[in-house]
CSV table of C-alpha atoms in Angstrom, one decimal:
chain,number,residue,atom,x,y,z
A,8,MET,CA,22.1,-95.8,-84.1
A,9,ILE,CA,23.9,-92.6,-83.1
A,10,PHE,CA,25.0,-94.2,-79.8
A,11,SER,CA,26.3,-97.2,-81.5
A,12,ARG,CA,28.5,-95.1,-83.7
A,13,ALA,CA,29.7,-93.1,-80.8
A,14,SER,CA,30.5,-96.2,-78.9
A,15,SER,CA,32.4,-97.6,-82.0
A,16,ASP,CA,34.4,-94.3,-82.4
A,17,ASN,CA,35.3,-94.3,-78.7
A,18,ALA,CA,36.6,-97.9,-78.9
A,19,ALA,CA,38.7,-97.1,-81.9
A,20,LEU,CA,40.2,-94.1,-80.2
A,21,THR,CA,40.8,-96.0,-77.0
A,22,GLY,CA,42.4,-98.9,-79.0
A,23,ALA,CA,44.6,-96.4,-80.9
A,24,LEU,CA,45.8,-94.8,-77.6
A,25,LEU,CA,46.6,-98.1,-75.9
A,26,MET,CA,48.5,-99.3,-79.0
A,27,ILE,CA,50.5,-96.0,-79.1
A,28,CYS,CA,51.4,-96.4,-75.5
A,29,ALA,CA,52.4,-99.9,-76.0
A,30,ALA,CA,54.7,-98.8,-78.9
A,31,MET,CA,56.2,-96.2,-76.6
A,32,CYS,CA,56.9,-98.9,-73.9
A,33,PHE,CA,58.5,-101.3,-76.6
A,34,ALA,CA,60.6,-98.4,-78.0
A,35,ALA,CA,61.8,-97.5,-74.5
A,36,MET,CA,62.6,-101.1,-73.8
A,37,ALA,CA,64.7,-101.5,-77.0
A,38,VAL,CA,66.7,-98.3,-76.4
A,39,LEU,CA,67.3,-99.4,-72.7
A,40,ILE,CA,68.5,-102.8,-73.9
A,41,ARG,CA,71.0,-101.1,-76.3
A,42,TYR,CA,72.0,-98.8,-73.4
A,43,VAL,CA,72.6,-101.6,-70.8
A,44,THR,CA,74.3,-104.1,-73.1
A,45,ARG,CA,77.2,-101.6,-73.5
A,46,ASP,CA,78.4,-102.9,-70.1
A,47,VAL,CA,76.3,-105.9,-69.3
A,48,HIS,CA,76.5,-108.9,-71.6
A,49,PRO,CA,73.4,-109.5,-73.6
A,50,PHE,CA,72.9,-113.1,-72.2
A,51,GLU,CA,73.1,-111.7,-68.7
A,52,ALA,CA,70.6,-109.0,-69.6
A,53,SER,CA,68.4,-111.5,-71.1
A,54,PHE,CA,68.4,-113.5,-67.9
A,55,PHE,CA,67.4,-110.6,-65.7
A,56,ARG,CA,64.6,-109.7,-68.2
A,57,ASN,CA,63.2,-113.3,-67.7
A,58,LEU,CA,63.7,-113.2,-64.0
A,59,PHE,CA,62.1,-109.8,-63.4
A,60,GLY,CA,59.3,-110.6,-65.9
A,61,LEU,CA,58.4,-113.8,-63.9
A,62,LEU,CA,57.8,-111.7,-60.7
A,63,PRO,CA,54.2,-110.5,-61.8
A,64,MET,CA,53.1,-114.1,-62.3
A,65,LEU,CA,54.1,-115.2,-58.8
A,66,PRO,CA,50.8,-114.1,-57.2
A,67,TRP,CA,48.8,-116.1,-59.6
A,68,LEU,CA,51.0,-119.0,-59.0
A,69,PHE,CA,50.7,-118.9,-55.3
A,70,ALA,CA,46.9,-118.5,-55.6
A,71,ASN,CA,46.4,-121.5,-57.9
A,72,GLY,CA,49.3,-123.7,-56.6
A,73,LEU,CA,51.0,-126.2,-58.7
A,74,GLY,CA,47.5,-127.3,-59.9
A,75,GLY,CA,47.4,-124.3,-62.1
A,76,LEU,CA,50.4,-125.5,-64.1
A,77,LYS,CA,49.0,-129.0,-64.5
A,78,THR,CA,49.4,-129.7,-68.3
A,79,GLU,CA,49.5,-132.6,-70.7
A,80,ARG,CA,51.6,-130.6,-73.2
A,81,PHE,CA,54.7,-130.1,-71.2
A,82,LYS,CA,56.9,-130.8,-74.4
A,83,LEU,CA,55.1,-128.0,-76.3
A,84,HIS,CA,55.5,-125.6,-73.4
A,85,PHE,CA,59.2,-126.4,-73.2
A,86,LEU,CA,59.5,-125.9,-77.0
A,87,ARG,CA,57.8,-122.5,-76.7
A,88,GLY,CA,60.4,-121.6,-73.9
A,89,VAL,CA,63.3,-122.7,-76.0
A,90,LEU,CA,62.0,-120.6,-79.0
A,91,GLY,CA,61.5,-117.6,-76.7
A,92,PHE,CA,65.0,-118.0,-75.3
A,93,GLY,CA,66.5,-118.0,-78.8
A,94,ALA,CA,64.5,-115.0,-79.8
A,95,MET,CA,65.4,-113.0,-76.7
A,96,SER,CA,69.0,-113.8,-77.0
A,97,CYS,CA,69.3,-113.0,-80.5
A,98,LEU,CA,67.3,-109.8,-80.1
A,99,PHE,CA,69.4,-108.5,-77.3
A,100,THR,CA,72.7,-109.3,-79.0
A,101,ALA,CA,71.4,-107.7,-82.2
A,102,LEU,CA,70.5,-104.5,-80.1
A,103,ALA,CA,74.1,-104.5,-78.6
A,104,LEU,CA,75.6,-104.6,-82.1
A,105,SER,CA,73.4,-102.6,-84.4
A,106,PRO,CA,71.5,-99.3,-84.3
A,107,ALA,CA,68.1,-99.8,-82.5
A,108,ALA,CA,66.0,-98.5,-85.3
A,109,GLN,CA,67.4,-101.0,-87.7
A,110,VAL,CA,66.7,-103.9,-85.4
A,111,ILE,CA,63.3,-102.7,-84.8
A,112,ALA,CA,62.5,-102.2,-88.6
A,113,ILE,CA,63.6,-105.8,-89.3
A,114,ASN,CA,61.5,-107.0,-86.4
A,115,PHE,CA,58.4,-105.8,-88.3
A,116,THR,CA,58.7,-108.8,-90.5
A,117,LEU,CA,57.2,-110.8,-87.6
A,118,PRO,CA,53.6,-111.0,-89.3
A,119,ILE,CA,55.2,-111.8,-92.5
A,120,LEU,CA,57.2,-114.8,-91.1
A,121,THR,CA,54.2,-116.0,-89.1
A,122,THR,CA,52.1,-116.2,-92.3
A,123,VAL,CA,54.7,-118.4,-93.9
A,124,LEU,CA,54.9,-120.6,-90.7
A,125,ALA,CA,51.1,-120.7,-90.6
A,126,ALA,CA,51.0,-122.1,-94.1
A,127,ILE,CA,53.7,-124.6,-93.6
A,128,ILE,CA,52.9,-125.9,-89.9
A,129,VAL,CA,49.3,-125.0,-89.2
A,130,ARG,CA,48.3,-125.7,-92.9
A,131,GLU,CA,46.4,-122.4,-93.2
A,132,THR,CA,45.3,-121.3,-96.7
A,133,VAL,CA,47.4,-118.5,-98.0
A,134,ARG,CA,46.5,-117.3,-101.4
A,135,ALA,CA,48.5,-115.4,-104.1
A,136,ARG,CA,48.0,-111.9,-102.9
A,137,ARG,CA,49.2,-112.6,-99.4
A,138,TRP,CA,52.2,-114.5,-100.8
A,139,SER,CA,53.0,-111.4,-102.9
A,140,ALA,CA,52.9,-109.3,-99.7
A,141,VAL,CA,55.3,-111.8,-98.1
A,142,ALA,CA,57.6,-111.5,-101.1
A,143,ILE,CA,57.5,-107.6,-100.9
A,144,GLY,CA,58.2,-107.8,-97.1
A,145,PHE,CA,61.2,-110.1,-97.6
A,146,VAL,CA,62.6,-107.6,-100.2
A,147,GLY,CA,62.2,-104.9,-97.6
A,148,ALA,CA,64.2,-106.9,-95.0
A,149,MET,CA,67.0,-107.5,-97.6
A,150,VAL,CA,67.1,-103.7,-98.4
A,151,ILE,CA,67.7,-103.1,-94.7
A,152,ILE,CA,70.2,-105.9,-94.2
A,153,ARG,CA,71.9,-105.4,-97.6
A,154,PRO,CA,73.9,-108.8,-97.4
A,155,PHE,CA,75.6,-108.1,-100.7
A,156,GLY,CA,78.1,-105.4,-101.7
A,157,GLN,CA,79.0,-104.3,-98.2
A,158,GLU,CA,80.4,-105.6,-94.9
A,159,PHE,CA,78.5,-108.3,-93.2
A,160,GLU,CA,76.1,-107.1,-90.7
A,161,THR,CA,75.9,-109.6,-87.9
A,162,GLY,CA,73.4,-107.6,-85.8
A,163,ALA,CA,71.0,-107.3,-88.7
A,164,ILE,CA,71.2,-111.0,-89.4
A,165,LEU,CA,70.7,-111.7,-85.7
A,166,ALA,CA,67.6,-109.4,-85.8
A,167,LEU,CA,66.1,-111.5,-88.5
A,168,VAL,CA,66.9,-114.7,-86.8
A,169,ALA,CA,65.3,-113.4,-83.6
A,170,THR,CA,62.1,-112.5,-85.5
A,171,LEU,CA,62.1,-116.0,-87.1
A,172,PHE,CA,62.2,-117.4,-83.5
A,173,MET,CA,59.3,-115.1,-82.4
A,174,ALA,CA,57.2,-116.3,-85.3
A,175,CYS,CA,57.8,-119.9,-84.4
A,176,ALA,CA,57.1,-119.0,-80.7
A,177,MET,CA,53.8,-117.5,-81.8
A,178,THR,CA,52.8,-120.5,-83.8
A,179,THR,CA,53.3,-122.7,-80.7
A,180,VAL,CA,51.3,-120.2,-78.5
A,181,LYS,CA,48.4,-120.6,-81.0
A,182,MET,CA,48.5,-124.3,-80.6
A,183,LEU,CA,48.8,-124.1,-76.8
A,184,SER,CA,45.9,-121.6,-76.5
A,185,ARG,CA,43.5,-124.3,-77.6
A,186,THR,CA,43.9,-126.1,-74.4
A,187,GLU,CA,45.9,-124.0,-71.9
A,188,SER,CA,45.1,-120.8,-70.1
A,189,ALA,CA,46.8,-117.5,-70.9
A,190,ASN,CA,48.3,-117.3,-67.4
A,191,ALA,CA,49.5,-120.9,-67.5
A,192,ILE,CA,51.3,-120.2,-70.8
A,193,VAL,CA,53.0,-117.1,-69.6
A,194,THR,CA,54.0,-118.7,-66.3
A,195,TRP,CA,55.5,-121.8,-68.0
A,196,MET,CA,57.3,-119.5,-70.4
A,197,GLY,CA,59.0,-117.7,-67.5
A,198,LEU,CA,59.7,-120.8,-65.7
A,199,THR,CA,61.4,-122.2,-68.8
A,200,MET,CA,63.3,-119.3,-70.1
A,201,THR,CA,64.6,-118.2,-66.8
A,202,PRO,CA,66.9,-121.2,-66.1
A,203,LEU,CA,67.6,-121.6,-69.8
A,204,SER,CA,68.9,-118.0,-70.0
A,205,LEU,CA,70.9,-118.4,-66.8
A,206,ILE,CA,73.2,-121.1,-68.2
A,207,PRO,CA,74.8,-118.8,-70.8
A,208,ALA,CA,74.7,-115.8,-68.5
A,209,LEU,CA,76.9,-117.5,-66.1
A,210,ILE,CA,79.6,-117.8,-68.7
A,211,TYR,CA,79.8,-114.1,-69.1
A,212,TRP,CA,78.6,-113.2,-65.6
A,213,GLN,CA,79.6,-109.8,-64.2
A,214,THR,CA,77.8,-108.7,-61.0
A,215,PRO,CA,75.7,-105.7,-62.2
A,216,THR,CA,75.8,-102.4,-60.3
A,217,VAL,CA,72.7,-101.0,-58.6
A,218,TRP,CA,72.1,-98.6,-61.5
A,219,GLN,CA,72.4,-101.5,-64.0
A,220,LEU,CA,69.9,-103.6,-62.0
A,221,PHE,CA,67.6,-100.6,-62.1
A,222,VAL,CA,67.9,-100.4,-65.8
A,223,LEU,CA,67.3,-104.1,-66.1
A,224,LEU,CA,64.1,-103.8,-63.9
A,225,LEU,CA,63.0,-101.0,-66.2
A,226,ILE,CA,63.5,-103.3,-69.2
A,227,ALA,CA,61.3,-105.8,-67.7
A,228,VAL,CA,58.7,-103.2,-66.6
A,229,THR,CA,58.5,-101.7,-70.0
A,230,GLY,CA,58.3,-105.0,-71.7
A,231,THR,CA,55.5,-106.4,-69.5
A,232,GLY,CA,53.7,-103.1,-69.6
A,233,GLY,CA,53.8,-103.1,-73.3
A,234,GLN,CA,52.5,-106.6,-73.6
A,235,GLN,CA,49.5,-105.7,-71.2
A,236,LEU,CA,48.8,-102.6,-73.3
A,237,LEU,CA,49.0,-104.7,-76.5
A,238,VAL,CA,46.5,-107.3,-75.3
A,239,ARG,CA,44.1,-104.6,-74.2
A,240,ALA,CA,44.4,-102.7,-77.5
A,241,TYR,CA,43.6,-105.9,-79.5
A,242,ARG,CA,40.6,-106.6,-77.2
A,243,THR,CA,39.2,-103.0,-77.6
A,244,ALA,CA,39.4,-102.5,-81.3
A,245,ASP,CA,39.9,-104.3,-84.5
A,246,GLN,CA,43.3,-105.9,-84.7
A,247,SER,CA,44.1,-104.7,-88.3
A,248,TYR,CA,43.2,-101.2,-87.2
A,249,VAL,CA,45.3,-100.9,-84.0
A,250,MET,CA,48.2,-102.6,-85.7
A,251,ILE,CA,48.8,-99.5,-87.7
A,252,PHE,CA,49.8,-97.6,-84.5
A,253,ASP,CA,52.2,-100.4,-83.6
A,254,PHE,CA,54.6,-99.2,-86.4
A,255,LEU,CA,55.0,-95.9,-84.5
A,256,ARG,CA,57.6,-97.9,-82.7
A,257,LEU,CA,60.2,-97.1,-85.4
A,258,PRO,CA,60.0,-93.2,-85.2
A,259,PHE,CA,59.9,-93.5,-81.3
A,260,VAL,CA,63.0,-95.8,-81.4
A,261,ALA,CA,64.7,-93.5,-83.9
A,262,ALA,CA,64.1,-90.5,-81.8
A,263,LEU,CA,65.2,-92.0,-78.6
A,264,ALA,CA,68.2,-93.5,-80.2
A,265,PHE,CA,69.3,-90.1,-81.6
A,266,ILE,CA,68.9,-88.3,-78.3
A,267,MET,CA,70.7,-91.1,-76.2
A,268,PHE,CA,73.4,-92.3,-78.7
A,269,GLY,CA,73.4,-89.9,-81.6
A,270,GLU,CA,72.3,-92.7,-84.0
A,271,VAL,CA,70.9,-91.5,-87.4
A,272,VAL,CA,68.7,-93.8,-89.4
A,273,ASP,CA,69.9,-94.0,-93.0
A,274,LEU,CA,67.7,-93.9,-96.1
A,275,TRP,CA,68.0,-97.7,-96.8
A,276,THR,CA,66.5,-98.5,-93.4
A,277,TRP,CA,63.6,-96.1,-93.8
A,278,ALA,CA,63.0,-97.5,-97.4
A,279,GLY,CA,63.1,-101.2,-96.4
A,280,ALA,CA,60.9,-100.4,-93.4
A,281,ALA,CA,58.3,-98.8,-95.7
A,282,LEU,CA,58.3,-102.0,-97.7
A,283,ILE,CA,57.9,-104.2,-94.6
A,284,ILE,CA,55.3,-102.0,-92.9
A,285,GLY,CA,53.2,-101.9,-96.2
A,286,SER,CA,53.3,-105.7,-96.7
A,287,ALA,CA,52.5,-106.3,-93.0
A,288,LEU,CA,49.5,-104.0,-93.0
A,289,TYR,CA,48.2,-105.6,-96.2
A,290,ILE,CA,48.5,-109.1,-94.7
A,291,ALA,CA,46.6,-107.8,-91.5
A,292,ARG,CA,43.9,-106.2,-93.8
A,293,ARG,CA,43.5,-109.4,-95.7
A,294,GLU,CA,43.2,-111.4,-92.6
A,295,ALA,CA,40.5,-109.0,-91.2
A,296,VAL,CA,38.5,-109.2,-94.4
A,297,LEU,CA,38.6,-113.0,-94.6
A,298,ALA,CA,37.6,-113.3,-91.0
A,299,LYS,CA,34.6,-110.8,-91.5
A,300,ARG,CA,33.6,-112.8,-94.7
A,301,ASN,CA,33.6,-116.1,-92.9
A,302,LYS,CA,31.6,-114.5,-89.9
A,303,THR,CA,29.1,-113.1,-92.3
A,304,ALA,CA,28.7,-116.4,-94.1
A,305,GLN,CA,28.0,-118.2,-90.9
A,306,ARG,CA,25.1,-115.8,-90.2
A,307,LEU,CA,23.5,-116.2,-93.7
A,308,PRO,CA,20.4,-118.4,-93.7
A,309,THR,CA,20.7,-121.8,-95.4
A,310,THR,CA,19.5,-122.2,-99.0
A,311,ALA,CA,18.2,-125.7,-98.2
A,312,PRO,CA,14.4,-126.3,-98.3
A,313,ALA,CA,12.9,-126.0,-94.9
A,314,ASP,CA,11.0,-129.0,-93.4
A,315,PRO,CA,7.7,-127.4,-92.0
A,316,GLN,CA,7.4,-130.3,-89.6
A,317,SER,CA,10.7,-129.5,-88.0
A,318,ILE,CA,9.9,-125.8,-87.3
A,319,PRO,CA,7.5,-125.3,-84.3
A,320,ALA,CA,4.8,-122.7,-84.8
A,321,THR,CA,5.3,-119.4,-82.9
A,322,LYS,CA,2.6,-117.6,-81.1
A,323,ILE,CA,2.3,-115.2,-84.0
A,324,ASP,CA,1.9,-118.0,-86.4
A,325,ARG,CA,-0.9,-119.6,-84.4
A,326,ALA,CA,-2.7,-116.2,-84.0
A,327,SER,CA,-2.5,-115.8,-87.8
A,328,SER,CA,-3.8,-119.1,-88.5
A,329,PHE,CA,-6.7,-118.6,-86.1
A,330,GLU,CA,-7.6,-115.2,-87.8
A,331,ALA,CA,-7.5,-116.9,-91.3
A,332,ASP,CA,-9.8,-119.6,-90.2
A,333,ASP,CA,-12.3,-116.9,-88.7
A,334,ALA,CA,-12.3,-114.9,-92.0
A,335,THR,CA,-12.9,-118.1,-94.0
A,336,GLN,CA,-15.9,-119.0,-91.7
A,337,GLN,CA,-17.3,-115.5,-91.9
A,338,GLN,CA,-17.3,-115.7,-95.7
A,339,THR,CA,-19.0,-119.0,-95.7
A,340,ASP,CA,-21.7,-117.7,-93.5
A,341,LYS,CA,-22.3,-114.8,-95.7
A,342,LYS,CA,-22.8,-116.9,-98.8
A,343,PRO,CA,-26.5,-117.4,-99.8
A,344,ASP,CA,-27.9,-120.9,-99.4
A,345,ALA,CA,-28.1,-122.8,-102.6
């Protein structure tokens, strides 16, 4: 019992550390995007992000050949690539226009929008309490964007649109994962998004310098590294637990943006982020509770009457039966003759 508890504690600690490292990678990526898009157009930066991100999948592609990409769901793969392209283009443009912390805070609405899409597209059951959390998260996003009573914030709106694209892309990934391997999904994504992002990049093309190429490579490395750490964190510990540490992205981004650009996060952004994070954590917690409840229900024995003829006797059952027969025989032998 003690060893089991220690093992559980170690898994939780490892999962938390992995998620913190992932949050640091994603924070660095966001700040680097904001840095490089001051001189490189966001569409061009998006193209290099996809191109460099595809490189780690080439060894798998060479090892498996074109057979590894064989699929009967090409249309859904293509749709996932289009949605990913839209998300990345909007996100890179939002980071070029608005403070990084504001964009990341709005990006935290991802689980909220995913819940809405799951109810609409996948037909998942979403009850009143989760809908209440969705509503609170939406209010938080409106607090950050503040679309009324001030100048229109294009970057904030694009950040929300990027998050909507991400939620749609995640829904398609859920559908693809039923029949496709993870490597195939990621490779198809890169093969689709790279040429798609090249088309608008050529319109605003400006040959990057060596330093800009290095920064773009760092963006791809931090993005891919963050994804790898994220997956491992989810595998190591409970998702609803490690998700808490993902929200450290906001203070990480705020600190890096202040150091590099002198950006200060206003009170409205912190307030809206608090509402979004609270609602996202509640949704994650509810999903974990429901999953645990369903798992427990599957383990419970059935209440239907058992059919003795359908249950084979075990060795213990047979032994007990023989002992009972012997005891009965002994009592019979001890009785006096009538």
